[in-house]
PDB file of C-alpha atoms in Angstrom:
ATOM      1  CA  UNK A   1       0.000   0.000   0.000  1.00 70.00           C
ATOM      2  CA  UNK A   2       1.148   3.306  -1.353  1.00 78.00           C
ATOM      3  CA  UNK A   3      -1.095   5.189   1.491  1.00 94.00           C
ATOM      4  CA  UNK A   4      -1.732   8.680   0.332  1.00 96.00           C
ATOM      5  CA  UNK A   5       0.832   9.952  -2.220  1.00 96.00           C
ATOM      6  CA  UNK A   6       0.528  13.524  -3.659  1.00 97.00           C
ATOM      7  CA  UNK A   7       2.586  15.098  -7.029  1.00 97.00           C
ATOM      8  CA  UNK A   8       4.681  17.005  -7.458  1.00 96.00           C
ATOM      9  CA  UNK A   9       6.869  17.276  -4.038  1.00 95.00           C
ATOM     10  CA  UNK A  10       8.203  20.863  -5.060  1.00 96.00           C
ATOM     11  CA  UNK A  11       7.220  23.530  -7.342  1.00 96.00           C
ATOM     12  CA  UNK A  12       7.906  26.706  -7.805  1.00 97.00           C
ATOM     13  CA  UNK A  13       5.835  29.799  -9.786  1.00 97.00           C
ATOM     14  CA  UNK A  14       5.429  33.224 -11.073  1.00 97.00           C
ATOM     15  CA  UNK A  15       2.555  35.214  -9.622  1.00 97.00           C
ATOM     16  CA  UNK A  16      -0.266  34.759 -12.191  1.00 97.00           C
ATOM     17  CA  UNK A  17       0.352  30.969 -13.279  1.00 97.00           C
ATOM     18  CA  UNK A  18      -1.675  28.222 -12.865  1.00 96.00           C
ATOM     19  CA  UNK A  19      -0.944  24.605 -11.889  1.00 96.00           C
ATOM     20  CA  UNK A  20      -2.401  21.830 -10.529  1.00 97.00           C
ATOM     21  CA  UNK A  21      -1.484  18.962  -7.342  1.00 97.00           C
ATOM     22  CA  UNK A  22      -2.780  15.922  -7.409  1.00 97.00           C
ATOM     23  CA  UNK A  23      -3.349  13.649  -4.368  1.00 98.00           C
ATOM     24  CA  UNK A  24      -4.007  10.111  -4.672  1.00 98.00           C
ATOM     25  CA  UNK A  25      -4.981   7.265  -2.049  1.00 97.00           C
ATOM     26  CA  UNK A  26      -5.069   3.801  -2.208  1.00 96.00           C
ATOM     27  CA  UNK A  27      -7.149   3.031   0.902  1.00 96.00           C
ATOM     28  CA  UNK A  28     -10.495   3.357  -0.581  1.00 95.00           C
ATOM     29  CA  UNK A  29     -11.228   6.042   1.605  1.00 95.00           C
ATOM     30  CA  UNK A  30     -14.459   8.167   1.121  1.00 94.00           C
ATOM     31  CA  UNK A  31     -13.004  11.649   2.877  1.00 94.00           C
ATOM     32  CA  UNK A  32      -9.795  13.646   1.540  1.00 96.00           C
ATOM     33  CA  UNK A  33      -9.180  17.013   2.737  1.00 96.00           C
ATOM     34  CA  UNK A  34      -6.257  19.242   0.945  1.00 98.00           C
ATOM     35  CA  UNK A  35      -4.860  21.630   3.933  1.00 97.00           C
ATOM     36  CA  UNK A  36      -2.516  24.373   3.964  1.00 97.00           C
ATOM     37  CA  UNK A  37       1.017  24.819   6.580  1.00 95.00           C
ATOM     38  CA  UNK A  38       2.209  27.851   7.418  1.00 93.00           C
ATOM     39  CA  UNK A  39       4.367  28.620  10.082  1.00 87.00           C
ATOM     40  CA  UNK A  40       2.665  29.343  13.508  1.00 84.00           C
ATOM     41  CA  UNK A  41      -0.462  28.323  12.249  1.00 87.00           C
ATOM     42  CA  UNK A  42      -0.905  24.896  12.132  1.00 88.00           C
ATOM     43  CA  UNK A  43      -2.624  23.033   9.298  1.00 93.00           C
ATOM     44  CA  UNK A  44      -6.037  25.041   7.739  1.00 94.00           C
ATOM     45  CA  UNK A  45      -8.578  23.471   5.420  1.00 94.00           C
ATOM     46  CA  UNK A  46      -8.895  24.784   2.201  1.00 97.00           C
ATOM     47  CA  UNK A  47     -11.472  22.210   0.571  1.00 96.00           C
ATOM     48  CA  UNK A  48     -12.700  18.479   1.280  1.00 94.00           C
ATOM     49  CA  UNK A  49     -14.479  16.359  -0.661  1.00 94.00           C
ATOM     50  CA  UNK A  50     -16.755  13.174   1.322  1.00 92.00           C
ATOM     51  CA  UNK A  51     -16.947  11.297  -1.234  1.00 92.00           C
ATOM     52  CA  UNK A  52     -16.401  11.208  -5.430  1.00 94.00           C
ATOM     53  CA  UNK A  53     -17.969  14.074  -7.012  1.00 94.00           C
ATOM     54  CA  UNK A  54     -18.693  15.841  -4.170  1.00 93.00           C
ATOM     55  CA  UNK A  55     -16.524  18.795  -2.817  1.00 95.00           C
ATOM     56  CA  UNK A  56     -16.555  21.808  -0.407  1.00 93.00           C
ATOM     57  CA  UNK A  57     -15.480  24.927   1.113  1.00 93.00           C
ATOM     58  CA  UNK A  58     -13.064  24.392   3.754  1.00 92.00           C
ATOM     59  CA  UNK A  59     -11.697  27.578   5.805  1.00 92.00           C
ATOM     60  CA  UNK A  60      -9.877  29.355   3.593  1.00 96.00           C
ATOM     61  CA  UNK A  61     -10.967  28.196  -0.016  1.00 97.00           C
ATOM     62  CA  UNK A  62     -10.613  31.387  -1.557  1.00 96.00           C
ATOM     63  CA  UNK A  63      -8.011  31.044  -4.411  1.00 96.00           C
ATOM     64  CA  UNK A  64      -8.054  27.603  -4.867  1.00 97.00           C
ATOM     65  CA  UNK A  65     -10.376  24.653  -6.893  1.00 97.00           C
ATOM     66  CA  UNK A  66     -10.984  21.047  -6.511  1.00 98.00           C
ATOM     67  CA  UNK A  67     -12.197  18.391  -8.428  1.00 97.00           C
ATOM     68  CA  UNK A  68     -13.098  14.754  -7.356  1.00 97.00           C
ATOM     69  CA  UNK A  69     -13.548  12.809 -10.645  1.00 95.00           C
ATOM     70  CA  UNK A  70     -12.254   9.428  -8.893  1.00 96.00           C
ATOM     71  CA  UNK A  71     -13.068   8.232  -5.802  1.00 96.00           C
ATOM     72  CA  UNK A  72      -8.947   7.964  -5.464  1.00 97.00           C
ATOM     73  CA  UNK A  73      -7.804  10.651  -6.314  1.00 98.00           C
ATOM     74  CA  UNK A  74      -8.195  14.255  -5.458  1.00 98.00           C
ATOM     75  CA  UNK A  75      -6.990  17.568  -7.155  1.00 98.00           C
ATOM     76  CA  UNK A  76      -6.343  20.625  -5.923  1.00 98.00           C
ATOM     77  CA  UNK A  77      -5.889  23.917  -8.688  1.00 97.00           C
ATOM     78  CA  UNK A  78      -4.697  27.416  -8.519  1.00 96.00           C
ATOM     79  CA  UNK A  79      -6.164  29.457 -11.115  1.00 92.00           C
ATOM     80  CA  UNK A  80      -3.541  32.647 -10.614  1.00 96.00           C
ATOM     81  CA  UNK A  81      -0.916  31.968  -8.118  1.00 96.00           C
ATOM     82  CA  UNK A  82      -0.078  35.100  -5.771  1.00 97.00           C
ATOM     83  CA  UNK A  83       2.973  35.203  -3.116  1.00 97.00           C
ATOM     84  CA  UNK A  84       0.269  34.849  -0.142  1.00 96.00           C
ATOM     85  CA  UNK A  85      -0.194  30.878  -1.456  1.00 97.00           C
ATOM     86  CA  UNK A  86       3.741  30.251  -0.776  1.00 97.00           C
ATOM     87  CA  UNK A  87       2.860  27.357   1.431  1.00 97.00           C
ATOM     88  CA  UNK A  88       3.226  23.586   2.262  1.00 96.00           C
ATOM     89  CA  UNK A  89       0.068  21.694   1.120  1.00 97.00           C
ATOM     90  CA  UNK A  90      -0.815  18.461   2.421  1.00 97.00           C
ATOM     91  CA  UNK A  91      -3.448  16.225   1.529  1.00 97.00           C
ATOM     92  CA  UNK A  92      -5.304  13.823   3.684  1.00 97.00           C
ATOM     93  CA  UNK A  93      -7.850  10.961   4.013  1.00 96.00           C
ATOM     94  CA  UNK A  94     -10.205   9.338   6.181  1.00 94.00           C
ATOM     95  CA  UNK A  95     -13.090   6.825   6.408  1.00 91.00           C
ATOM     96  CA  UNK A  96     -14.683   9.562   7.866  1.00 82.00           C
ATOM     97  CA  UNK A  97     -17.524   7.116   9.187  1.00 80.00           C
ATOM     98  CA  UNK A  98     -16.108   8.406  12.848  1.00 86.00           C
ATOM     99  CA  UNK A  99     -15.447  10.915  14.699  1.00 85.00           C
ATOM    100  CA  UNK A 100     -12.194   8.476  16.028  1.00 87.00           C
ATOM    101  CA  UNK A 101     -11.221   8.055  12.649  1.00 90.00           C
ATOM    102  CA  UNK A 102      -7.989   8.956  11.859  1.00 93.00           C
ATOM    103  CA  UNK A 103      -6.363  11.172   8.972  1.00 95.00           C
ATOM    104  CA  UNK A 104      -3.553   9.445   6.452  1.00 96.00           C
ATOM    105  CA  UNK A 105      -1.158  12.148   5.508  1.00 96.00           C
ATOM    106  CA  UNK A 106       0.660  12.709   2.019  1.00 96.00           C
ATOM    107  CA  UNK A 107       4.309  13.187   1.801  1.00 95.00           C
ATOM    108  CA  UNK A 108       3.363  17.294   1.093  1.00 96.00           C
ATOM    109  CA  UNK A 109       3.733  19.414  -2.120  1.00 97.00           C
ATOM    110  CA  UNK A 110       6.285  22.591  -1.215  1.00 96.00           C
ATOM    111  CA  UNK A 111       4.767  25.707  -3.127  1.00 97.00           C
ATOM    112  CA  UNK A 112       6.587  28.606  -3.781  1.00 97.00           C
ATOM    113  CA  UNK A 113       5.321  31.225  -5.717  1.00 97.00           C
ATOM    114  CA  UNK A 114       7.273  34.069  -6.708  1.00 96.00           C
TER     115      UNK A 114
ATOM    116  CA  UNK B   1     -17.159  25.281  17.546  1.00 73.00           C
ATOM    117  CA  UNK B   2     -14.424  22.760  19.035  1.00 83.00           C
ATOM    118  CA  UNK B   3     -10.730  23.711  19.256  1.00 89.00           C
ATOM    119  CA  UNK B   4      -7.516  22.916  20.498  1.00 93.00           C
ATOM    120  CA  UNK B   5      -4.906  25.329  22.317  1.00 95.00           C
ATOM    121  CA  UNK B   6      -0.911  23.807  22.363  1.00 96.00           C
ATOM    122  CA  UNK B   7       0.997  26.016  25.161  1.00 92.00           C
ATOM    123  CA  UNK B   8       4.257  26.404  24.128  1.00 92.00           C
ATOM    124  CA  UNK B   9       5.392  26.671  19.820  1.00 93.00           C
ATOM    125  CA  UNK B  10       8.880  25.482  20.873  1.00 96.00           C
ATOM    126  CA  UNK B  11      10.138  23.244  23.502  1.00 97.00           C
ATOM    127  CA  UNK B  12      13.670  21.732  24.434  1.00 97.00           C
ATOM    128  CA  UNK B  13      14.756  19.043  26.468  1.00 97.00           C
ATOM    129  CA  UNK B  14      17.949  17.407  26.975  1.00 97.00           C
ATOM    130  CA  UNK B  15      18.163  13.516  25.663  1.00 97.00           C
ATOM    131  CA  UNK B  16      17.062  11.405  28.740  1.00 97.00           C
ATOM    132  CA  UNK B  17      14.727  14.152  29.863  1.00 98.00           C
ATOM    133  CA  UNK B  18      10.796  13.792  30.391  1.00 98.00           C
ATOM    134  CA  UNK B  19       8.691  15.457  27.518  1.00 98.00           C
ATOM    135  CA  UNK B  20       6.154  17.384  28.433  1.00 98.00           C
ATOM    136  CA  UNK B  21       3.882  18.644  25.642  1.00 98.00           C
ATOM    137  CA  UNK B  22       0.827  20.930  26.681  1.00 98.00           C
ATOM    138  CA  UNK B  23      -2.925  20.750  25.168  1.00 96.00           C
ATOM    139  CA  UNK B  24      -6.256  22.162  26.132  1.00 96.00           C
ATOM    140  CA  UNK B  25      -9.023  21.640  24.244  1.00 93.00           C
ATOM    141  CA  UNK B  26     -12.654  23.614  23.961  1.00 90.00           C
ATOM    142  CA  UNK B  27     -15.402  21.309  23.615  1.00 79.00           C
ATOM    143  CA  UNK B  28     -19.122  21.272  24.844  1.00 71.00           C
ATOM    144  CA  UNK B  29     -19.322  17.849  24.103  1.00 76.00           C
ATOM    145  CA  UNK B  30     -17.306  14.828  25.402  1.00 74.00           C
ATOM    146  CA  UNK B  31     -14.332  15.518  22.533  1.00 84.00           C
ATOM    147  CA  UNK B  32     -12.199  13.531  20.631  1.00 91.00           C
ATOM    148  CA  UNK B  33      -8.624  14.431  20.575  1.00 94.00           C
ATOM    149  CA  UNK B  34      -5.371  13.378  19.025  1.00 96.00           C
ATOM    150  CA  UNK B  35      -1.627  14.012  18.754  1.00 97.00           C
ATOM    151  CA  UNK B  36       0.172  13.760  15.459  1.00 97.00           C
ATOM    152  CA  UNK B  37       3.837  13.742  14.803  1.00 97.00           C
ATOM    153  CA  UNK B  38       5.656  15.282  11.791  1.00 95.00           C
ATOM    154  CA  UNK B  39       9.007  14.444  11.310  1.00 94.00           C
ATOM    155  CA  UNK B  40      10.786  17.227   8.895  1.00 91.00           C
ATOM    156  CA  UNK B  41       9.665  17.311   5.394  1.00 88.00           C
ATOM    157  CA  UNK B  42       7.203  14.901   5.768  1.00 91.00           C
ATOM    158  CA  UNK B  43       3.345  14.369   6.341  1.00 92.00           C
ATOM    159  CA  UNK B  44       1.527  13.804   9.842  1.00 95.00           C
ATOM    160  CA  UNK B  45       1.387  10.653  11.204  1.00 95.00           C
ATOM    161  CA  UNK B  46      -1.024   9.407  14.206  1.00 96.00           C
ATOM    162  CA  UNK B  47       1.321   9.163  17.498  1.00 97.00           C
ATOM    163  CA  UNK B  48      -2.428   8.400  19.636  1.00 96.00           C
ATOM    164  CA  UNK B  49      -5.984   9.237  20.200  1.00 95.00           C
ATOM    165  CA  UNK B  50      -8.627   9.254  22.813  1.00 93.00           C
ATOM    166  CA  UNK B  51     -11.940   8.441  22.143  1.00 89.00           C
ATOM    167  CA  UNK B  52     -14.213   6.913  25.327  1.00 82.00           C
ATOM    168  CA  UNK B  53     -12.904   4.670  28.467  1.00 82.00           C
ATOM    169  CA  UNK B  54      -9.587   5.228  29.725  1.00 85.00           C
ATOM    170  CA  UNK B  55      -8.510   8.428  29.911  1.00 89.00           C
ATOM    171  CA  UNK B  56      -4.807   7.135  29.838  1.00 95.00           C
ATOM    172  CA  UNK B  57      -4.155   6.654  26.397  1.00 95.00           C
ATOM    173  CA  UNK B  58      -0.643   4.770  25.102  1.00 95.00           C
ATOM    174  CA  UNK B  59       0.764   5.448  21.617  1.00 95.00           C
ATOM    175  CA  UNK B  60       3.525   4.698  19.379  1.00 94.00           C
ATOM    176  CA  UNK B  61       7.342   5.176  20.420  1.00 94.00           C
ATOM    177  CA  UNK B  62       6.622   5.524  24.300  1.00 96.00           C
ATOM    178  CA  UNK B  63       4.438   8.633  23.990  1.00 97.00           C
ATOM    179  CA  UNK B  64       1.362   9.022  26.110  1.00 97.00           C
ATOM    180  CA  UNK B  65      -1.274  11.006  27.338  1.00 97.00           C
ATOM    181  CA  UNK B  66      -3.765  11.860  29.789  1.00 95.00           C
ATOM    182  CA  UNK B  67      -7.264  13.050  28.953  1.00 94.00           C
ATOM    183  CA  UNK B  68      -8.784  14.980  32.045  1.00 93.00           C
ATOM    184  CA  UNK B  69     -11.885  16.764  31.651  1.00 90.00           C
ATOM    185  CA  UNK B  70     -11.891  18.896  34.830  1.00 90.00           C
ATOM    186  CA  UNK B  71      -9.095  20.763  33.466  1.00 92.00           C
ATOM    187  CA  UNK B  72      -9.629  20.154  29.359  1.00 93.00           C
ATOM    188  CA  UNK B  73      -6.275  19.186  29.172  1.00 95.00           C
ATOM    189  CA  UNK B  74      -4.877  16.414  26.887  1.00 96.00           C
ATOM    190  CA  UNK B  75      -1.105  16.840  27.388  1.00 97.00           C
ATOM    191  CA  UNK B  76       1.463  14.519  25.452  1.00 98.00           C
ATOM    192  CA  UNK B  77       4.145  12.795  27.625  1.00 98.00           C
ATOM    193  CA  UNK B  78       7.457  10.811  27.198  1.00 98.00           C
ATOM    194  CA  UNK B  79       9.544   9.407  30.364  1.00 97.00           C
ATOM    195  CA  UNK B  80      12.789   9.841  28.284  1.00 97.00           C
ATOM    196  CA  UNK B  81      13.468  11.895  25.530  1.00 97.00           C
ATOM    197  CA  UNK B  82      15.309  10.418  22.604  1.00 97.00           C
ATOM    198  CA  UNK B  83      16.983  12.731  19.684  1.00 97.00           C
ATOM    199  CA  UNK B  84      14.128  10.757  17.319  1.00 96.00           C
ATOM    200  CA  UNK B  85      12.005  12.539  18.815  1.00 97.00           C
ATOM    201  CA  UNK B  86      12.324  16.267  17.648  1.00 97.00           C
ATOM    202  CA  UNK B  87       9.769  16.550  15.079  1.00 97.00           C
ATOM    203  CA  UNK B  88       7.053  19.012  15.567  1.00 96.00           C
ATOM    204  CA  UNK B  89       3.711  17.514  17.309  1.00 97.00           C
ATOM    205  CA  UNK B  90      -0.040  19.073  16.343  1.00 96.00           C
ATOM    206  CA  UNK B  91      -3.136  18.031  18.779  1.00 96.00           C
ATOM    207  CA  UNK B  92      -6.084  18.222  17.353  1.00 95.00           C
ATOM    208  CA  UNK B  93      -9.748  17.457  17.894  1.00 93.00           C
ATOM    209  CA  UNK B  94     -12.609  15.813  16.145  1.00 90.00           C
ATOM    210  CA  UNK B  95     -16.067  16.993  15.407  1.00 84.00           C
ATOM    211  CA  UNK B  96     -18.980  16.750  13.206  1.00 80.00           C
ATOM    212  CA  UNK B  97     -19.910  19.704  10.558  1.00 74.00           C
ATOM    213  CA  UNK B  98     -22.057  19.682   7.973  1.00 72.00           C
ATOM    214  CA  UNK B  99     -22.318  15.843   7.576  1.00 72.00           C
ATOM    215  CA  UNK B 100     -18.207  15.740   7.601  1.00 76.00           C
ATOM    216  CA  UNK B 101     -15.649  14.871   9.739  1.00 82.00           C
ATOM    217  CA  UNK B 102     -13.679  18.271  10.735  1.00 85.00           C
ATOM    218  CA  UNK B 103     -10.545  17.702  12.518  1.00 90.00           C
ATOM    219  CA  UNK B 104      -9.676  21.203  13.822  1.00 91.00           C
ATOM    220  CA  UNK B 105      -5.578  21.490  14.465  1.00 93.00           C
ATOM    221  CA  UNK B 106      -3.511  23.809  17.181  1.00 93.00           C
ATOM    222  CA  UNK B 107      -0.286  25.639  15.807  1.00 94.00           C
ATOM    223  CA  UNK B 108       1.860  23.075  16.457  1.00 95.00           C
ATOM    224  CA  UNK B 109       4.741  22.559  18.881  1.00 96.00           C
ATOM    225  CA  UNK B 110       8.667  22.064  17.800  1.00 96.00           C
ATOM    226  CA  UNK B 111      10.576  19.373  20.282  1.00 97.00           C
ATOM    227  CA  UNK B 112      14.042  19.937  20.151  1.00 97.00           C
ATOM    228  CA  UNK B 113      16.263  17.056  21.705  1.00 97.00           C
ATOM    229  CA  UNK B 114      19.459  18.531  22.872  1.00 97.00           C
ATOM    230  CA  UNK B 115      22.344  15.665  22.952  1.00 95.00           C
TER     231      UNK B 115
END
């Protein structure tokens, strides 16, 4: 088992361009979150999904798509990168069936946008 | 809404030394609460959780910790410190929103293991 494995692990833009991460589990998980790190302030949702075709706003969405075409796989896509999205993303999933379930982390995607 | 407070964004203890990591937690429910580890430049892995029954909970490489309501604390302990163990460590708690599972994270806490 893979777990949860996200692409690519580093990237690095101009303000305005677009690109896309894609997260992928092999646990046949219905939940996967994409989250945000920034220093001091823990991990923040952007969007989650609960199961394929289904997504939603997580704290701070603005900026940022998702699509959830496969129950596998989820993507996360920034339209116009600006400076304030220099961040560590990292995608999760989850049964979700309980509140003790746990989150399975990706590996993270480092995001640098200049 | 639920949430989790971690007292303390860096800590340092000599190898040998006990770990003490610090959580509160707001909850007007009975909450469910875990402690993740991230070792550097990777993702968060579970280190334990609590959900019902004994408040003592036992996790993975000698961590543990104590869930007591009367003071909404959850702190992370280790008897010993070991220099595998500086990573940064994120409690968190567990709720239900909107149908989903939201698992609401504090900022984090940096364990430095000096040798």
């Amino acid at each position: 088992n893979a777990g949860v494995t996200q692409t690519p692990k580093f990237r690095v833009l101009k303000t305005g361009q677009s690109m896309t991460l894609l997260c992928a589990q092999d646990m046949n998980h219905e939940y996967m979150y994409w989250y945000r790190q920034d220093p001091g302030m823990g991990l923040r949702l952007i969007h989650y999904s609960v199961g394929e075709g289904t997504t939603a706003k997580g704290e701070v969405p603005d900026g940022y798509n998702v699509s959830r075409l496969k129950k596998q796989n989820f993507l996360l896509g920034l339209e116009s990168a600006a400076p304030s999205q220099t961040s560590v993303y990292f995608c999760a999933s989850s049964s979700g069936r309980l509140l003790s379930d746990e989150q399975y982390f990706g590996p993270g995607t480092r995001l640098t946008v200049t | 809404a639920q949430s989790v407070t971690q007292l303390g964004s860096h800590v340092s203890v000599s190898e040998g030394a006990l770990v003490l990591l610090r959580c509160n937690y707001s909850s007007s429910v009975p909450p469910y609460l875990f402690w993740y580890v991230q070792y550097p430049n990777q993702g968060l892995q579970l280190l334990l959780k609590y959900t019902t029954g004994a408040t003592l909970v036992k996790g993975i490489n000698g961590f543990e910790a104590e869930f007591k309501k009367s003071e909404t604390s959850f702190h992370l302990t280790k008897p010993s410190a070991h220099m595998s163990d500086a990573a940064e460590y994120f409690c968190a708690v567990s709720d239900r929103l909107r149908g989903y599972q939201k698992v609401t994270f504090g900022t984090g806490t940096k364990l430095q293991v000096i040798p």
